[in-house]
Amino acid sequence: MSSLENTQRFSDEDLTAYLDGEAGQDLANRIEAELETSQELRARLEAFTLPIGDIRALWDSKLADAPPMPPLPQAVPRQAPVLPFGLGLAAGIVVMIAFQWNTTPPPPKWSEWQQSAAAYQALYMTETLAGFSPDTQEAQRQLDYIEERFELELASVTDAIGAEYRRSQVLGFEQRPLAQISLLTKDGVPLALCIIRRPLESDKALRVGAIEGLAAAEWSRGEYSFLLVGGEDKEVVKELAQQFVETI
């Protein structure tokens, strides 16, 4: 595999999280290992780094050369000083950067249970689910048990467009049951719909990002929190998650 193909394994969200110090330890280790040999990955990281030092130096130099503001009569409403072209350009750059920085939506802040579920899902391969048939009585019994245990209607899982239900099980996180419903896309990508039940302050709309190197979507409703995670294609995960948002 070429170095260019290697660096594409990391999404923009992965690299942004690494620069912000918010990447998980496994992701950070993989990025740092790749940086030792990949000039392409270093170039991608540098593209996310703003030249704040250069901008500040330009700003300071222009301020030093700016003429002093002339005194104004008290009766005349104060006007904003007209800055020299160079100073105005520098100020505009700073304002534009600040505006873009503040309006860019931050990536999802993943909770500990979501990180644990994603780390477990990262161990899955196509072969992990290939031997399970969605048509068996056992697969349906597993899903029925989760419906009863979590008091949710999950029939839409078996009718999902784009992925086939394979099996389900109840795991646990901090003494709370955590449902894992496993699906397999037509391309053989394993996905997991994870559900945990706990008190929530408010509902969360669907948000898509990356966690533990996998594409992921999260949302919550009432006392239920949901996570759909697996593969690297965020659009596939988003489309499937939207189906579940509307039907579960």
PDB file of C-alpha atoms in Angstrom:
ATOM      1  CA  MET A   1       0.000   0.000   0.000  1.00  0.00           C
ATOM      2  CA  SER A   2       1.428   3.418  -0.960  1.00  0.00           C
ATOM      3  CA  SER A   3       2.034   6.179   1.605  1.00  0.00           C
ATOM      4  CA  LEU A   4      -0.725   8.239  -0.047  1.00  0.00           C
ATOM      5  CA  GLU A   5      -3.185   5.396   0.472  1.00  0.00           C
ATOM      6  CA  ASN A   6      -2.012   5.042   4.072  1.00  0.00           C
ATOM      7  CA  THR A   7      -2.626   8.697   4.925  1.00  0.00           C
ATOM      8  CA  GLN A   8      -6.161   8.506   3.540  1.00  0.00           C
ATOM      9  CA  ARG A   9      -6.998   6.120   6.367  1.00  0.00           C
ATOM     10  CA  PHE A  10      -7.254   9.171   8.598  1.00  0.00           C
ATOM     11  CA  SER A  11     -10.217  11.515   8.106  1.00  0.00           C
ATOM     12  CA  ASP A  12     -10.093  15.294   8.539  1.00  0.00           C
ATOM     13  CA  GLU A  13     -11.924  14.828  11.852  1.00  0.00           C
ATOM     14  CA  ASP A  14      -9.220  12.366  12.996  1.00  0.00           C
ATOM     15  CA  LEU A  15      -6.444  14.850  12.233  1.00  0.00           C
ATOM     16  CA  THR A  16      -8.315  17.790  13.779  1.00  0.00           C
ATOM     17  CA  ALA A  17      -8.904  15.785  16.951  1.00  0.00           C
ATOM     18  CA  TYR A  18      -5.196  14.881  17.044  1.00  0.00           C
ATOM     19  CA  LEU A  19      -4.118  18.543  16.699  1.00  0.00           C
ATOM     20  CA  ASP A  20      -6.607  19.588  19.400  1.00  0.00           C
ATOM     21  CA  GLY A  21      -5.376  16.884  21.780  1.00  0.00           C
ATOM     22  CA  GLU A  22      -8.793  15.178  21.714  1.00  0.00           C
ATOM     23  CA  ALA A  23      -7.882  12.011  19.815  1.00  0.00           C
ATOM     24  CA  GLY A  24      -8.071   8.680  21.617  1.00  0.00           C
ATOM     25  CA  GLN A  25      -4.770   7.069  22.551  1.00  0.00           C
ATOM     26  CA  ASP A  26      -5.032   4.397  19.848  1.00  0.00           C
ATOM     27  CA  LEU A  27      -5.756   6.956  17.108  1.00  0.00           C
ATOM     28  CA  ALA A  28      -2.981   9.277  18.333  1.00  0.00           C
ATOM     29  CA  ASN A  29      -0.479   6.395  18.341  1.00  0.00           C
ATOM     30  CA  ARG A  30      -1.408   5.377  14.802  1.00  0.00           C
ATOM     31  CA  ILE A  31      -1.116   8.937  13.496  1.00  0.00           C
ATOM     32  CA  GLU A  32       2.268   9.478  15.187  1.00  0.00           C
ATOM     33  CA  ALA A  33       3.579   6.194  13.805  1.00  0.00           C
ATOM     34  CA  GLU A  34       2.459   7.197  10.295  1.00  0.00           C
ATOM     35  CA  LEU A  35       4.042  10.661  10.655  1.00  0.00           C
ATOM     36  CA  GLU A  36       7.478   9.057  11.015  1.00  0.00           C
ATOM     37  CA  THR A  37       7.430   7.893   7.385  1.00  0.00           C
ATOM     38  CA  SER A  38       4.649   9.800   5.587  1.00  0.00           C
ATOM     39  CA  GLN A  39       5.401  13.222   4.110  1.00  0.00           C
ATOM     40  CA  GLU A  40       1.837  13.327   2.764  1.00  0.00           C
ATOM     41  CA  LEU A  41       0.358  12.984   6.249  1.00  0.00           C
ATOM     42  CA  ARG A  42       2.655  15.703   7.606  1.00  0.00           C
ATOM     43  CA  ALA A  43       1.509  17.975   4.761  1.00  0.00           C
ATOM     44  CA  ARG A  44      -2.145  17.319   5.622  1.00  0.00           C
ATOM     45  CA  LEU A  45      -1.519  18.199   9.270  1.00  0.00           C
ATOM     46  CA  GLU A  46       0.324  21.383   8.311  1.00  0.00           C
ATOM     47  CA  ALA A  47      -2.648  22.426   6.167  1.00  0.00           C
ATOM     48  CA  PHE A  48      -4.803  22.503   9.301  1.00  0.00           C
ATOM     49  CA  THR A  49      -2.327  24.746  11.139  1.00  0.00           C
ATOM     50  CA  LEU A  50      -3.053  28.494  10.903  1.00  0.00           C
ATOM     51  CA  PRO A  51      -0.028  30.841  10.578  1.00  0.00           C
ATOM     52  CA  ILE A  52      -1.039  32.791  13.689  1.00  0.00           C
ATOM     53  CA  GLY A  53       2.529  33.921  14.388  1.00  0.00           C
ATOM     54  CA  ASP A  54       2.912  35.451  10.903  1.00  0.00           C
ATOM     55  CA  ILE A  55      -0.460  37.152  11.116  1.00  0.00           C
ATOM     56  CA  ARG A  56       0.335  38.594  14.549  1.00  0.00           C
ATOM     57  CA  ALA A  57       3.729  39.882  13.311  1.00  0.00           C
ATOM     58  CA  LEU A  58       2.068  41.546  10.315  1.00  0.00           C
ATOM     59  CA  TRP A  59      -0.552  43.105  12.572  1.00  0.00           C
ATOM     60  CA  ASP A  60       2.071  44.462  15.006  1.00  0.00           C
ATOM     61  CA  SER A  61       4.226  45.929  12.241  1.00  0.00           C
ATOM     62  CA  LYS A  62       1.284  47.738  10.675  1.00  0.00           C
ATOM     63  CA  LEU A  63       0.146  49.103  14.019  1.00  0.00           C
ATOM     64  CA  ALA A  64       3.623  50.559  14.607  1.00  0.00           C
ATOM     65  CA  ASP A  65       3.457  52.434  11.291  1.00  0.00           C
ATOM     66  CA  ALA A  66      -0.128  53.625  11.640  1.00  0.00           C
ATOM     67  CA  PRO A  67      -0.577  57.421  12.041  1.00  0.00           C
ATOM     68  CA  PRO A  68      -2.044  58.673  15.323  1.00  0.00           C
ATOM     69  CA  MET A  69      -5.734  59.503  15.353  1.00  0.00           C
ATOM     70  CA  PRO A  70      -6.257  63.286  15.083  1.00  0.00           C
ATOM     71  CA  PRO A  71      -8.253  65.002  17.860  1.00  0.00           C
ATOM     72  CA  LEU A  72     -11.949  65.369  17.059  1.00  0.00           C
ATOM     73  CA  PRO A  73     -14.355  68.076  18.245  1.00  0.00           C
ATOM     74  CA  GLN A  74     -16.667  66.866  20.996  1.00  0.00           C
ATOM     75  CA  ALA A  75     -19.767  67.938  19.053  1.00  0.00           C
ATOM     76  CA  VAL A  76     -18.865  65.783  16.062  1.00  0.00           C
ATOM     77  CA  PRO A  77     -19.875  62.110  16.336  1.00  0.00           C
ATOM     78  CA  ARG A  78     -16.807  59.940  16.500  1.00  0.00           C
ATOM     79  CA  GLN A  79     -15.958  58.141  13.273  1.00  0.00           C
ATOM     80  CA  ALA A  80     -13.961  54.975  12.943  1.00  0.00           C
ATOM     81  CA  PRO A  81     -10.453  55.801  11.708  1.00  0.00           C
ATOM     82  CA  VAL A  82      -9.676  54.932   8.098  1.00  0.00           C
ATOM     83  CA  LEU A  83      -6.836  52.453   8.263  1.00  0.00           C
ATOM     84  CA  PRO A  84      -4.100  52.233   5.648  1.00  0.00           C
ATOM     85  CA  PHE A  85      -4.721  49.586   3.040  1.00  0.00           C
ATOM     86  CA  GLY A  86      -2.118  47.199   4.457  1.00  0.00           C
ATOM     87  CA  LEU A  87      -3.435  47.517   7.995  1.00  0.00           C
ATOM     88  CA  GLY A  88      -7.015  47.112   6.847  1.00  0.00           C
ATOM     89  CA  LEU A  89      -6.065  43.963   4.955  1.00  0.00           C
ATOM     90  CA  ALA A  90      -4.325  42.493   8.003  1.00  0.00           C
ATOM     91  CA  ALA A  91      -7.323  43.303  10.198  1.00  0.00           C
ATOM     92  CA  GLY A  92      -9.629  41.741   7.643  1.00  0.00           C
ATOM     93  CA  ILE A  93      -7.599  38.533   7.624  1.00  0.00           C
ATOM     94  CA  VAL A  94      -7.732  38.305  11.418  1.00  0.00           C
ATOM     95  CA  VAL A  95     -11.496  38.965  11.479  1.00  0.00           C
ATOM     96  CA  MET A  96     -12.134  36.428   8.702  1.00  0.00           C
ATOM     97  CA  ILE A  97     -10.092  33.748  10.469  1.00  0.00           C
ATOM     98  CA  ALA A  98     -11.830  34.451  13.779  1.00  0.00           C
ATOM     99  CA  PHE A  99     -15.257  34.257  12.111  1.00  0.00           C
ATOM    100  CA  GLN A 100     -14.510  30.964  10.359  1.00  0.00           C
ATOM    101  CA  TRP A 101     -12.951  29.527  13.513  1.00  0.00           C
ATOM    102  CA  ASN A 102     -15.998  30.340  15.616  1.00  0.00           C
ATOM    103  CA  THR A 103     -18.634  29.217  13.105  1.00  0.00           C
ATOM    104  CA  THR A 104     -17.125  25.846  12.180  1.00  0.00           C
ATOM    105  CA  PRO A 105     -19.199  23.205  13.995  1.00  0.00           C
ATOM    106  CA  PRO A 106     -17.022  21.195  16.349  1.00  0.00           C
ATOM    107  CA  PRO A 107     -16.783  17.425  15.924  1.00  0.00           C
ATOM    108  CA  PRO A 108     -18.933  15.367  18.280  1.00  0.00           C
ATOM    109  CA  LYS A 109     -17.608  14.960  21.812  1.00  0.00           C
ATOM    110  CA  TRP A 110     -17.736  11.210  22.268  1.00  0.00           C
ATOM    111  CA  SER A 111     -18.678   9.880  25.681  1.00  0.00           C
ATOM    112  CA  GLU A 112     -16.828   7.056  27.419  1.00  0.00           C
ATOM    113  CA  TRP A 113     -19.481   4.464  26.614  1.00  0.00           C
ATOM    114  CA  GLN A 114     -19.329   5.424  22.924  1.00  0.00           C
ATOM    115  CA  GLN A 115     -15.535   5.150  22.876  1.00  0.00           C
ATOM    116  CA  SER A 116     -15.723   1.721  24.519  1.00  0.00           C
ATOM    117  CA  ALA A 117     -18.369   0.496  22.067  1.00  0.00           C
ATOM    118  CA  ALA A 118     -16.373   1.811  19.092  1.00  0.00           C
ATOM    119  CA  ALA A 119     -13.147   0.195  20.332  1.00  0.00           C
ATOM    120  CA  TYR A 120     -14.986  -3.141  20.541  1.00  0.00           C
ATOM    121  CA  GLN A 121     -16.459  -2.668  17.054  1.00  0.00           C
ATOM    122  CA  ALA A 122     -12.993  -1.925  15.645  1.00  0.00           C
ATOM    123  CA  LEU A 123     -12.163  -5.603  16.233  1.00  0.00           C
ATOM    124  CA  TYR A 124     -14.916  -6.754  13.844  1.00  0.00           C
ATOM    125  CA  MET A 125     -14.212  -8.029  10.315  1.00  0.00           C
ATOM    126  CA  THR A 126     -16.494  -9.301   7.576  1.00  0.00           C
ATOM    127  CA  GLU A 127     -15.744 -12.847   8.765  1.00  0.00           C
ATOM    128  CA  THR A 128     -16.962 -11.974  12.262  1.00  0.00           C
ATOM    129  CA  LEU A 129     -20.549 -11.781  11.017  1.00  0.00           C
ATOM    130  CA  ALA A 130     -20.410 -13.828   7.822  1.00  0.00           C
ATOM    131  CA  GLY A 131     -21.412 -17.027   9.615  1.00  0.00           C
ATOM    132  CA  PHE A 132     -24.570 -15.568  11.160  1.00  0.00           C
ATOM    133  CA  SER A 133     -27.846 -15.782   9.265  1.00  0.00           C
ATOM    134  CA  PRO A 134     -30.557 -13.181   9.912  1.00  0.00           C
ATOM    135  CA  ASP A 135     -33.235 -15.748   9.064  1.00  0.00           C
ATOM    136  CA  THR A 136     -32.599 -18.072  11.975  1.00  0.00           C
ATOM    137  CA  GLN A 137     -34.883 -18.261  14.990  1.00  0.00           C
ATOM    138  CA  GLU A 138     -31.903 -17.526  17.235  1.00  0.00           C
ATOM    139  CA  ALA A 139     -31.169 -14.181  15.514  1.00  0.00           C
ATOM    140  CA  GLN A 140     -34.795 -13.140  15.905  1.00  0.00           C
ATOM    141  CA  ARG A 141     -34.885 -14.343  19.512  1.00  0.00           C
ATOM    142  CA  GLN A 142     -31.869 -12.168  20.310  1.00  0.00           C
ATOM    143  CA  LEU A 143     -33.562  -9.112  18.823  1.00  0.00           C
ATOM    144  CA  ASP A 144     -36.828  -9.868  20.635  1.00  0.00           C
ATOM    145  CA  TYR A 145     -34.955 -10.047  23.915  1.00  0.00           C
ATOM    146  CA  ILE A 146     -33.394  -6.604  23.375  1.00  0.00           C
ATOM    147  CA  GLU A 147     -36.790  -5.168  22.457  1.00  0.00           C
ATOM    148  CA  GLU A 148     -38.184  -6.443  25.752  1.00  0.00           C
ATOM    149  CA  ARG A 149     -35.112  -5.511  27.804  1.00  0.00           C
ATOM    150  CA  PHE A 150     -34.916  -1.942  26.469  1.00  0.00           C
ATOM    151  CA  GLU A 151     -38.651  -1.432  25.847  1.00  0.00           C
ATOM    152  CA  LEU A 152     -38.079  -0.384  22.231  1.00  0.00           C
ATOM    153  CA  GLU A 153     -39.632  -1.365  18.915  1.00  0.00           C
ATOM    154  CA  LEU A 154     -36.746  -2.591  16.738  1.00  0.00           C
ATOM    155  CA  ALA A 155     -38.509  -4.275  13.823  1.00  0.00           C
ATOM    156  CA  SER A 156     -37.088  -1.628  11.447  1.00  0.00           C
ATOM    157  CA  VAL A 157     -33.597  -3.011  12.070  1.00  0.00           C
ATOM    158  CA  THR A 158     -34.416  -6.103  10.016  1.00  0.00           C
ATOM    159  CA  ASP A 159     -35.875  -3.922   7.237  1.00  0.00           C
ATOM    160  CA  ALA A 160     -32.948  -1.491   6.994  1.00  0.00           C
ATOM    161  CA  ILE A 161     -31.934  -0.449   3.490  1.00  0.00           C
ATOM    162  CA  GLY A 162     -28.204  -0.785   2.881  1.00  0.00           C
ATOM    163  CA  ALA A 163     -27.309  -3.232   5.648  1.00  0.00           C
ATOM    164  CA  GLU A 164     -28.547  -6.663   6.774  1.00  0.00           C
ATOM    165  CA  TYR A 165     -29.247  -7.584  10.384  1.00  0.00           C
ATOM    166  CA  ARG A 166     -27.056 -10.460  11.572  1.00  0.00           C
ATOM    167  CA  ARG A 167     -27.171 -10.793  15.360  1.00  0.00           C
ATOM    168  CA  SER A 168     -27.555  -8.874  18.632  1.00  0.00           C
ATOM    169  CA  GLN A 169     -26.346  -9.120  22.206  1.00  0.00           C
ATOM    170  CA  VAL A 170     -26.425  -7.261  25.504  1.00  0.00           C
ATOM    171  CA  LEU A 171     -23.101  -5.924  26.761  1.00  0.00           C
ATOM    172  CA  GLY A 172     -22.566  -3.650  29.758  1.00  0.00           C
ATOM    173  CA  PHE A 173     -21.021  -0.309  30.652  1.00  0.00           C
ATOM    174  CA  GLU A 174     -20.749   0.936  34.246  1.00  0.00           C
ATOM    175  CA  GLN A 175     -23.430  -1.485  35.422  1.00  0.00           C
ATOM    176  CA  ARG A 176     -25.843  -0.391  32.671  1.00  0.00           C
ATOM    177  CA  PRO A 177     -26.968  -2.722  29.867  1.00  0.00           C
ATOM    178  CA  LEU A 178     -25.668  -1.753  26.433  1.00  0.00           C
ATOM    179  CA  ALA A 179     -27.318  -3.292  23.386  1.00  0.00           C
ATOM    180  CA  GLN A 180     -25.176  -4.122  20.364  1.00  0.00           C
ATOM    181  CA  ILE A 181     -27.089  -4.919  17.174  1.00  0.00           C
ATOM    182  CA  SER A 182     -24.735  -6.119  14.430  1.00  0.00           C
ATOM    183  CA  LEU A 183     -25.361  -5.441  10.740  1.00  0.00           C
ATOM    184  CA  LEU A 184     -23.418  -6.205   7.578  1.00  0.00           C
ATOM    185  CA  THR A 185     -23.489  -3.953   4.506  1.00  0.00           C
ATOM    186  CA  LYS A 186     -23.742  -5.383   1.000  1.00  0.00           C
ATOM    187  CA  ASP A 187     -20.024  -4.596   0.663  1.00  0.00           C
ATOM    188  CA  GLY A 188     -19.204  -6.683   3.730  1.00  0.00           C
ATOM    189  CA  VAL A 189     -18.610  -3.821   6.161  1.00  0.00           C
ATOM    190  CA  PRO A 190     -19.626  -4.678   9.750  1.00  0.00           C
ATOM    191  CA  LEU A 191     -21.667  -2.018  11.555  1.00  0.00           C
ATOM    192  CA  ALA A 192     -23.085  -1.881  15.057  1.00  0.00           C
ATOM    193  CA  LEU A 193     -26.159  -0.060  16.345  1.00  0.00           C
ATOM    194  CA  CYS A 194     -25.476   0.481  20.045  1.00  0.00           C
ATOM    195  CA  ILE A 195     -28.118   1.616  22.536  1.00  0.00           C
ATOM    196  CA  ILE A 196     -27.791   2.591  26.174  1.00  0.00           C
ATOM    197  CA  ARG A 197     -30.561   3.722  28.498  1.00  0.00           C
ATOM    198  CA  ARG A 198     -29.885   6.457  31.043  1.00  0.00           C
ATOM    199  CA  PRO A 199     -31.287   9.832  32.192  1.00  0.00           C
ATOM    200  CA  LEU A 200     -30.619  12.621  29.671  1.00  0.00           C
ATOM    201  CA  GLU A 201     -30.875  16.388  29.983  1.00  0.00           C
ATOM    202  CA  SER A 202     -32.208  16.863  26.456  1.00  0.00           C
ATOM    203  CA  ASP A 203     -32.517  15.166  23.083  1.00  0.00           C
ATOM    204  CA  LYS A 204     -29.619  15.296  20.609  1.00  0.00           C
ATOM    205  CA  ALA A 205     -30.047  15.631  16.868  1.00  0.00           C
ATOM    206  CA  LEU A 206     -28.125  13.303  14.549  1.00  0.00           C
ATOM    207  CA  ARG A 207     -24.404  14.107  14.370  1.00  0.00           C
ATOM    208  CA  VAL A 208     -21.788  12.333  12.261  1.00  0.00           C
ATOM    209  CA  GLY A 209     -18.058  12.070  12.872  1.00  0.00           C
ATOM    210  CA  ALA A 210     -15.265   9.571  13.433  1.00  0.00           C
ATOM    211  CA  ILE A 211     -14.310   7.610  16.528  1.00  0.00           C
ATOM    212  CA  GLU A 212     -11.533   5.034  16.991  1.00  0.00           C
ATOM    213  CA  GLY A 213     -10.831   5.315  13.257  1.00  0.00           C
ATOM    214  CA  LEU A 214     -14.428   4.379  12.358  1.00  0.00           C
ATOM    215  CA  ALA A 215     -17.283   6.394  10.881  1.00  0.00           C
ATOM    216  CA  ALA A 216     -19.965   7.046  13.484  1.00  0.00           C
ATOM    217  CA  ALA A 217     -23.315   8.748  14.012  1.00  0.00           C
ATOM    218  CA  GLU A 218     -24.914   9.577  17.362  1.00  0.00           C
ATOM    219  CA  TRP A 219     -28.317  10.836  18.485  1.00  0.00           C
ATOM    220  CA  SER A 220     -30.521  10.608  21.552  1.00  0.00           C
ATOM    221  CA  ARG A 221     -34.200  10.695  22.384  1.00  0.00           C
ATOM    222  CA  GLY A 222     -35.775  10.651  25.787  1.00  0.00           C
ATOM    223  CA  GLU A 223     -33.777   8.290  27.998  1.00  0.00           C
ATOM    224  CA  TYR A 224     -32.119   6.486  25.065  1.00  0.00           C
ATOM    225  CA  SER A 225     -28.721   7.235  23.512  1.00  0.00           C
ATOM    226  CA  PHE A 226     -27.835   5.694  20.150  1.00  0.00           C
ATOM    227  CA  LEU A 227     -24.542   5.125  18.327  1.00  0.00           C
ATOM    228  CA  LEU A 228     -24.150   3.659  14.842  1.00  0.00           C
ATOM    229  CA  VAL A 229     -20.503   2.858  14.165  1.00  0.00           C
ATOM    230  CA  GLY A 230     -18.387   0.941  11.657  1.00  0.00           C
ATOM    231  CA  GLY A 231     -16.382   1.203   8.457  1.00  0.00           C
ATOM    232  CA  GLU A 232     -14.896   4.430   7.124  1.00  0.00           C
ATOM    233  CA  ASP A 233     -17.692   5.765   4.886  1.00  0.00           C
ATOM    234  CA  LYS A 234     -19.534   8.476   6.804  1.00  0.00           C
ATOM    235  CA  GLU A 235     -22.225   8.841   4.139  1.00  0.00           C
ATOM    236  CA  VAL A 236     -23.186   5.176   4.445  1.00  0.00           C
ATOM    237  CA  VAL A 237     -23.388   5.484   8.228  1.00  0.00           C
ATOM    238  CA  LYS A 238     -25.333   8.749   8.003  1.00  0.00           C
ATOM    239  CA  GLU A 239     -27.939   7.355   5.572  1.00  0.00           C
ATOM    240  CA  LEU A 240     -28.512   4.267   7.688  1.00  0.00           C
ATOM    241  CA  ALA A 241     -28.644   6.290  10.912  1.00  0.00           C
ATOM    242  CA  GLN A 242     -31.301   8.564   9.416  1.00  0.00           C
ATOM    243  CA  GLN A 243     -33.477   5.506   8.823  1.00  0.00           C
ATOM    244  CA  PHE A 244     -33.197   4.506  12.462  1.00  0.00           C
ATOM    245  CA  VAL A 245     -33.818   8.054  13.713  1.00  0.00           C
ATOM    246  CA  GLU A 246     -37.154   7.995  11.901  1.00  0.00           C
ATOM    247  CA  THR A 247     -38.213   4.464  12.854  1.00  0.00           C
ATOM    248  CA  ILE A 248     -36.872   3.623  16.326  1.00  0.00           C
TER     249      ILE A 248
END
